[in-house]
Coordinates of C-alpha atoms in Angstrom, one line a residue:
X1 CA 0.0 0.0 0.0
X2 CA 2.9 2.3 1.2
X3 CA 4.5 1.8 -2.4
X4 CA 1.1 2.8 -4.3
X5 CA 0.6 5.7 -2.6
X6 CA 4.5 6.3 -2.9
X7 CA 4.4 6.1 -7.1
X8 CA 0.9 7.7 -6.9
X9 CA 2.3 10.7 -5.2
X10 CA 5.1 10.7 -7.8
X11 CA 2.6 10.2 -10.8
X12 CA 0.5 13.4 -9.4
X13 CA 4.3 15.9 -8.8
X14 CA 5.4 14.7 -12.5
X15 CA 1.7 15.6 -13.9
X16 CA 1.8 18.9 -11.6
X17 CA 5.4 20.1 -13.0
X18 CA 4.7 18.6 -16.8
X19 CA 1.7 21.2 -16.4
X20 CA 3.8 24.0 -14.7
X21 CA 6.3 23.9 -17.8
X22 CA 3.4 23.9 -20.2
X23 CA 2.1 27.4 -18.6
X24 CA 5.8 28.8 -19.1
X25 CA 5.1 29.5 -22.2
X26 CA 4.6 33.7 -22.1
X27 CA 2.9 35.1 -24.8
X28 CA 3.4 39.0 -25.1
X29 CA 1.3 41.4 -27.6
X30 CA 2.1 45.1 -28.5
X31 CA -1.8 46.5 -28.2
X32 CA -4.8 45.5 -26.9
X33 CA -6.4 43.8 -29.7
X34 CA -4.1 41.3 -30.6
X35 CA -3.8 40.9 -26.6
X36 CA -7.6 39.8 -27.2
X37 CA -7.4 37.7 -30.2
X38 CA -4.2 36.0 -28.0
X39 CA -6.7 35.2 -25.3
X40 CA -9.0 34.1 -27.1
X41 CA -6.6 31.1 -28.2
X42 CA -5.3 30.6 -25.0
X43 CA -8.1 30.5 -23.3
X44 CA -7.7 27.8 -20.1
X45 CA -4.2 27.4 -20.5
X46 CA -2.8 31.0 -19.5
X47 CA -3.4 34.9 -20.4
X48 CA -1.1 36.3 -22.5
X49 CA 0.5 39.9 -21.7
X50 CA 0.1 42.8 -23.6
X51 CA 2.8 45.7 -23.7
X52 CA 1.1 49.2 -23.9
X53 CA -1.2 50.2 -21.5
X54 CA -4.9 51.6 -21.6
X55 CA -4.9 54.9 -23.5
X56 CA -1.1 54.8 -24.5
X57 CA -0.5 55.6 -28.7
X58 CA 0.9 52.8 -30.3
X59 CA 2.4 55.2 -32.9
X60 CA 4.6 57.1 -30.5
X61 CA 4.9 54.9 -27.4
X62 CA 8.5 55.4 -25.1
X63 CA 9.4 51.8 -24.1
X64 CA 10.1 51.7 -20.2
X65 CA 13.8 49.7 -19.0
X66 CA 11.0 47.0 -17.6
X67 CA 9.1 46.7 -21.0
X68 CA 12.7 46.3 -22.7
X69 CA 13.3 43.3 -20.4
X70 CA 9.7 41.8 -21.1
X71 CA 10.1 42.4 -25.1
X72 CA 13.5 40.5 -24.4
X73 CA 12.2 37.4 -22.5
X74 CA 9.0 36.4 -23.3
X75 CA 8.9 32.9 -25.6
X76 CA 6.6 35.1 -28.6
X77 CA 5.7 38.1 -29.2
X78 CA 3.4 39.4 -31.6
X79 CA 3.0 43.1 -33.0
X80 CA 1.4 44.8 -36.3
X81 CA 4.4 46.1 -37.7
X82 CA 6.3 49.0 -38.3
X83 CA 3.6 50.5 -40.2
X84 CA 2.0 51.0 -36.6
X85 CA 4.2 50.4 -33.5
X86 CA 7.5 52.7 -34.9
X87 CA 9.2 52.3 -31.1
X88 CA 9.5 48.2 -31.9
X89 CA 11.9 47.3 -34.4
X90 CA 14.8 49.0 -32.3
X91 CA 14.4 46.4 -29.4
X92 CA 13.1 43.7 -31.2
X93 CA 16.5 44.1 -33.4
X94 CA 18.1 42.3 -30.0
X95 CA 15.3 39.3 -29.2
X96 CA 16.4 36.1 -30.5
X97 CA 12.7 34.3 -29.8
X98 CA 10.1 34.3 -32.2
X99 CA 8.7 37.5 -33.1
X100 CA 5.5 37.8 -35.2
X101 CA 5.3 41.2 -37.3
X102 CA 1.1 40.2 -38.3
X103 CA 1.1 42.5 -40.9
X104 CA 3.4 40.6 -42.9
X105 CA 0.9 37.3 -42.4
X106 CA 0.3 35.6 -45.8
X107 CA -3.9 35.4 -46.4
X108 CA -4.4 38.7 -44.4
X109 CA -6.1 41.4 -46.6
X110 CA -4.2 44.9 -46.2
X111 CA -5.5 48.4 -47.2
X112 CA -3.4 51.4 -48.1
X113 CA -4.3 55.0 -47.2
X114 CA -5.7 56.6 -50.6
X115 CA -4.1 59.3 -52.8
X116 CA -7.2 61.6 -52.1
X117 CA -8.3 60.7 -48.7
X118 CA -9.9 63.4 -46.3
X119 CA -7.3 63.3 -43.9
X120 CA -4.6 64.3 -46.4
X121 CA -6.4 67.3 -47.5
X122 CA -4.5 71.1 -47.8
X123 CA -4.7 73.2 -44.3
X124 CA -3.3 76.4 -44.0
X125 CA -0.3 76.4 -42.1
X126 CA -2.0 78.1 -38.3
X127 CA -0.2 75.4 -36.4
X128 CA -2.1 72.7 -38.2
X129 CA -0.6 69.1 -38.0
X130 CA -1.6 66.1 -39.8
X131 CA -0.7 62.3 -38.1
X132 CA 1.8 61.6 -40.8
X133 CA 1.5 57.9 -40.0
X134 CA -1.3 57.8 -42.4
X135 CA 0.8 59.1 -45.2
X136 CA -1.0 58.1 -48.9
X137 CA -0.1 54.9 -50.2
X138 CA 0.8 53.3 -47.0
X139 CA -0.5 50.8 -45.3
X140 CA -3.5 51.2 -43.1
X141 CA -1.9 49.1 -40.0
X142 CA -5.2 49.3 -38.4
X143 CA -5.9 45.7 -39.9
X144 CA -7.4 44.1 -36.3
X145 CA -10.6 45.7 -37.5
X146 CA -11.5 43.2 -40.1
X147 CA -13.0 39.9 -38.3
X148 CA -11.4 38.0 -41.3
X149 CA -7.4 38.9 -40.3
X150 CA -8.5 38.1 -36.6
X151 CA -9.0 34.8 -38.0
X152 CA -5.7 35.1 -39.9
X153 CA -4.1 36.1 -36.6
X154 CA -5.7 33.8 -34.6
X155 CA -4.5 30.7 -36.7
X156 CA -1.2 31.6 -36.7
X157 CA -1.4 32.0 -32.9
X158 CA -2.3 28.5 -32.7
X159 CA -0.2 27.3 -34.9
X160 CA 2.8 28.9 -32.6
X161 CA 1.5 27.8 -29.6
X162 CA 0.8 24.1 -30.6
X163 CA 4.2 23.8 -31.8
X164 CA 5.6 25.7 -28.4
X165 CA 2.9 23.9 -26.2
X166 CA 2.3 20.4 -27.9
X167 CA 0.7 18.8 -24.5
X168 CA -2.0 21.6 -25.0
X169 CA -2.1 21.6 -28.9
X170 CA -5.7 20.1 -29.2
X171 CA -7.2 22.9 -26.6
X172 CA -5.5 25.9 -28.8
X173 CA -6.9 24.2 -32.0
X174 CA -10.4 23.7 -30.2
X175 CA -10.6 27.4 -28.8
X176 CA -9.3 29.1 -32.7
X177 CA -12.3 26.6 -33.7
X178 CA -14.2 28.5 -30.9
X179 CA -13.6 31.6 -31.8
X180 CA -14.0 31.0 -36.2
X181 CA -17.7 29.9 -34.8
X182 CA -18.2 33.2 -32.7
X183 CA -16.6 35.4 -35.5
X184 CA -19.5 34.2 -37.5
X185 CA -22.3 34.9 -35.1
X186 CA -20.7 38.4 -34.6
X187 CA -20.4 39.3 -38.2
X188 CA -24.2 38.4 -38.6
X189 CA -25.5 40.1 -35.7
X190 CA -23.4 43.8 -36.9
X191 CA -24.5 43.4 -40.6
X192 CA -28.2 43.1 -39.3
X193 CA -27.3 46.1 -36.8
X194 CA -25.6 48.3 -38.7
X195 CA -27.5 48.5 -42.0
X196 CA -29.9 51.0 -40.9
X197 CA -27.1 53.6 -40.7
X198 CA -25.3 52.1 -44.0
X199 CA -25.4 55.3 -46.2
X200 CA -26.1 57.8 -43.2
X201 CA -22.5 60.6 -43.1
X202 CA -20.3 60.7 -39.9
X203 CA -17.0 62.0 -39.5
X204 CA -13.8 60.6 -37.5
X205 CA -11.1 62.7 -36.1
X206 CA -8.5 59.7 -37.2
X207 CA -8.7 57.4 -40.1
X208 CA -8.3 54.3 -38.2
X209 CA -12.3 52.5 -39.5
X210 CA -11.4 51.3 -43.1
X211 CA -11.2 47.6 -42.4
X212 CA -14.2 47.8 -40.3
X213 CA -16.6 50.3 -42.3
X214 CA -15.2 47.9 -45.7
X215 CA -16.6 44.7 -43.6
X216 CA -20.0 46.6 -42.9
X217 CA -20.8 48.7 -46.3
X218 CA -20.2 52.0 -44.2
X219 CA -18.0 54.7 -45.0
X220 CA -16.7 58.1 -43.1
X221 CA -18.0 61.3 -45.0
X222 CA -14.4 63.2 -43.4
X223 CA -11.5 62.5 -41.5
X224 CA -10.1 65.9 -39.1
X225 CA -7.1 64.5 -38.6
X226 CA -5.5 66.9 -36.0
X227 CA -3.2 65.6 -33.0
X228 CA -4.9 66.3 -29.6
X229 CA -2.4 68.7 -28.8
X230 CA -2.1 70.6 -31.8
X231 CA -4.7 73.9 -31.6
X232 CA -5.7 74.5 -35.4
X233 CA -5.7 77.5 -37.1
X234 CA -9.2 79.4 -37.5
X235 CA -9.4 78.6 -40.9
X236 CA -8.7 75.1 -40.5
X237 CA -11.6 75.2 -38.0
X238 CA -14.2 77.1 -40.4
X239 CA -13.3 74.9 -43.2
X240 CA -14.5 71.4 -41.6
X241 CA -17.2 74.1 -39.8
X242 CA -18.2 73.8 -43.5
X243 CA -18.6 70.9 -44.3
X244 CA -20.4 69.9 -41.0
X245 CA -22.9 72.4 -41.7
X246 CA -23.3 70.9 -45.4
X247 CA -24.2 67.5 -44.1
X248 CA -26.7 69.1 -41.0
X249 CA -27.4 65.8 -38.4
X250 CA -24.4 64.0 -37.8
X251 CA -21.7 62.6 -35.7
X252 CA -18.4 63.5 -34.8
X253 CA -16.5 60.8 -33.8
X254 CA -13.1 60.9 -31.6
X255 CA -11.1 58.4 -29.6
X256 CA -10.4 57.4 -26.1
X257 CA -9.0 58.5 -23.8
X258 CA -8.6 62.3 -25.1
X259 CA -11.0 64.2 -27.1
X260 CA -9.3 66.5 -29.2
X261 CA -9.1 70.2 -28.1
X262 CA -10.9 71.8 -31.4
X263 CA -14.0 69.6 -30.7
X264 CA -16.8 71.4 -28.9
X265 CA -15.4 74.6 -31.1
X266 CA -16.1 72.4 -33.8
X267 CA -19.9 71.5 -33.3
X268 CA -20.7 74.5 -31.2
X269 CA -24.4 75.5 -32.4
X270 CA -24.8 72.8 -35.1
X271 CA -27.2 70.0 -35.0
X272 CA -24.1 67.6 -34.5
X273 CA -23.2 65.1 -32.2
X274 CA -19.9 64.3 -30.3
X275 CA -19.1 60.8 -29.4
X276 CA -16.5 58.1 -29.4
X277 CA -15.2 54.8 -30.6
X278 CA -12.9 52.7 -29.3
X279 CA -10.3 50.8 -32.0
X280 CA -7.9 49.6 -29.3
X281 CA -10.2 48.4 -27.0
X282 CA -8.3 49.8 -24.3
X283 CA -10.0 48.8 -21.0
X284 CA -11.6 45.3 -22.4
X285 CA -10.9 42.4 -20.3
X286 CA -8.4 39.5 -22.1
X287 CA -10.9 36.8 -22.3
X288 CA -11.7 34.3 -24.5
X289 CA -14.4 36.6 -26.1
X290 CA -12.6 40.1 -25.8
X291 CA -12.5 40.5 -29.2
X292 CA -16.0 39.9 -30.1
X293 CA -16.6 42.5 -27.4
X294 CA -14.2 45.1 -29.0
X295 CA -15.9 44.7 -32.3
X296 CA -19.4 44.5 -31.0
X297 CA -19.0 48.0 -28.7
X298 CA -17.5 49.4 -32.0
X299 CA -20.7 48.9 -33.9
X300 CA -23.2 49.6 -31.3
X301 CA -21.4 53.3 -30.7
X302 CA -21.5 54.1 -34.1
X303 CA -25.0 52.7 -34.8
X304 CA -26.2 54.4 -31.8
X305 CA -25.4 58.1 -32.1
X306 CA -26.5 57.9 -35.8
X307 CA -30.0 56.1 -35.1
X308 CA -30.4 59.1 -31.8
X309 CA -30.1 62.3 -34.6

């Protein structure tokens, strides 16, 4: 009896450490939504990490001695690219783990900014400035948006993971199985909820909507692309006055967590709306269905200023 419970107790440490080793495996994300897509596929193994925090730019973000070490340690790391995190390639230049650059992902559709897009427009020069991240012809790194390059992502995470993780290699391919099936659910549910407002105008203060407004049949009717901190010039601000007044009901729509400075001055005594959506999903909790919740907020905030004019 004594020798049972002797290779019993052994049988239980070995299973208890094989698992401990299996959990070792860190997963670490630039921005939120990857973060959720991450989740999603690790869901009941472990939580991945993800490196900028709520309300931080991922254009323009100054890497902390402590995120250094993290970008340095962890077994993979995924980011968009350097069409979107600029701070990256520096650091990664010295990680010799995997590193996964998504954009570069084959089966991912990509858009580029276009030649005559609204947020490239002439502005007089009253201490106007553009976000030259979005500069015409490059690519629109804002490519989470678009349920199908989740998927994309969200295979390759798998992929990584089984081969990294092969004990839990069935769970990762049943959760990316998981989430295909919720994907389609979501993408249902927002064509049926947005296509009252398909046609309806609304402007965005940055061009960050393509992949989703593509996906849905909507499109932006302006882009003011001015950094928060910037104050425009008065004739920058009577221009898109303008065109506001042209379109009458509308919505303005900015980003968390700062709403630019220009804004009330913007929409003061017009029949116009200010409101906000949310493309990083900054305060959504990394679960297994995180990302459906990112999209599905994103949707109902735009549906629901434009159905309230």
């Amino acid at each position: 009896m004594s020798r049972f419970f002797s290779l019993f107790v052994a049988f239980v440490a070995s299973f208890l450490l094989i698992g401990s080793a299996q959990a070792d495996v860190k997963v670490l994300t630039s921005i939120k939504p990857l973060q959720l897509i991450a989740a999603a596929v690790q869901d009941g193994v472990a939580v991945p990490e993800v490196l900028l925090p709520p309300g931080a730019s991922p254009h323009h973000y100054a890497l902390r001695p402590s995120d250094v070490r993290k970008v340095q340690s962890v077994d993979l790391l995924y980011w968009i690219g350097p069409d979107m995190e600029g701070f990256l390639p520096r650091v990664l230049n010295g990680r010799t783990l995997p590193s996964v650059a998504v954009q570069d992902l084959p089966g991912l559709t990509l858009r580029h900014f276009a030649e005559d897009s609204a947020s490239h427009e002439d502005h007089d020069d009253g201490g106007d400035e553009h976000d030259h991240d979005h500069r015409p012809g490059t690519v629109d790194a804002h490519l989470w948006l678009s349920p199908h390059n989740a998927r994309v992502i969200a295979a390759r995470m798998a992929a990584d993971l089984s081969a990294a993780d092969p004990a839990n290699a069935a769970r990762y391919q049943s959760n990316l199985k998981g989430f295909n099936q919720r994907l389609d659910a979501l993408d249902a549910r927002l064509k049926t909820r947005l296509a009252g407002i398909a046609g309806k105008p609304y402007f965005v203060f940055h061009e960050a909507f393509d992949y989703f407004e593509d996906n849905y049949g909507l499109k932006h009717a302006g882009v003011f692309a001015v950094a928060a901190e910037v104050q425009p010039g008065a004739q920058h601000v009577a221009a898109m006055r303008t065109r506001l007044q042209a379109v009458g009901k509308t919505c303005v729509f900015s980003e968390p967590p700062l709403r630019p400075r220009l804004a009330e001055t913007l929409v003061a005594g017009l029949p116009v709306k200010l409101a906000e959506l949310d493309a990083l999903g900054g305060y959504t909790p990394a679960t297994a269905q995180g990302y459906e919740q990112l999209l599905e907020k994103l949707g109902n905030d735009l549906a629901g200023c434009l159905e309230s004019l």
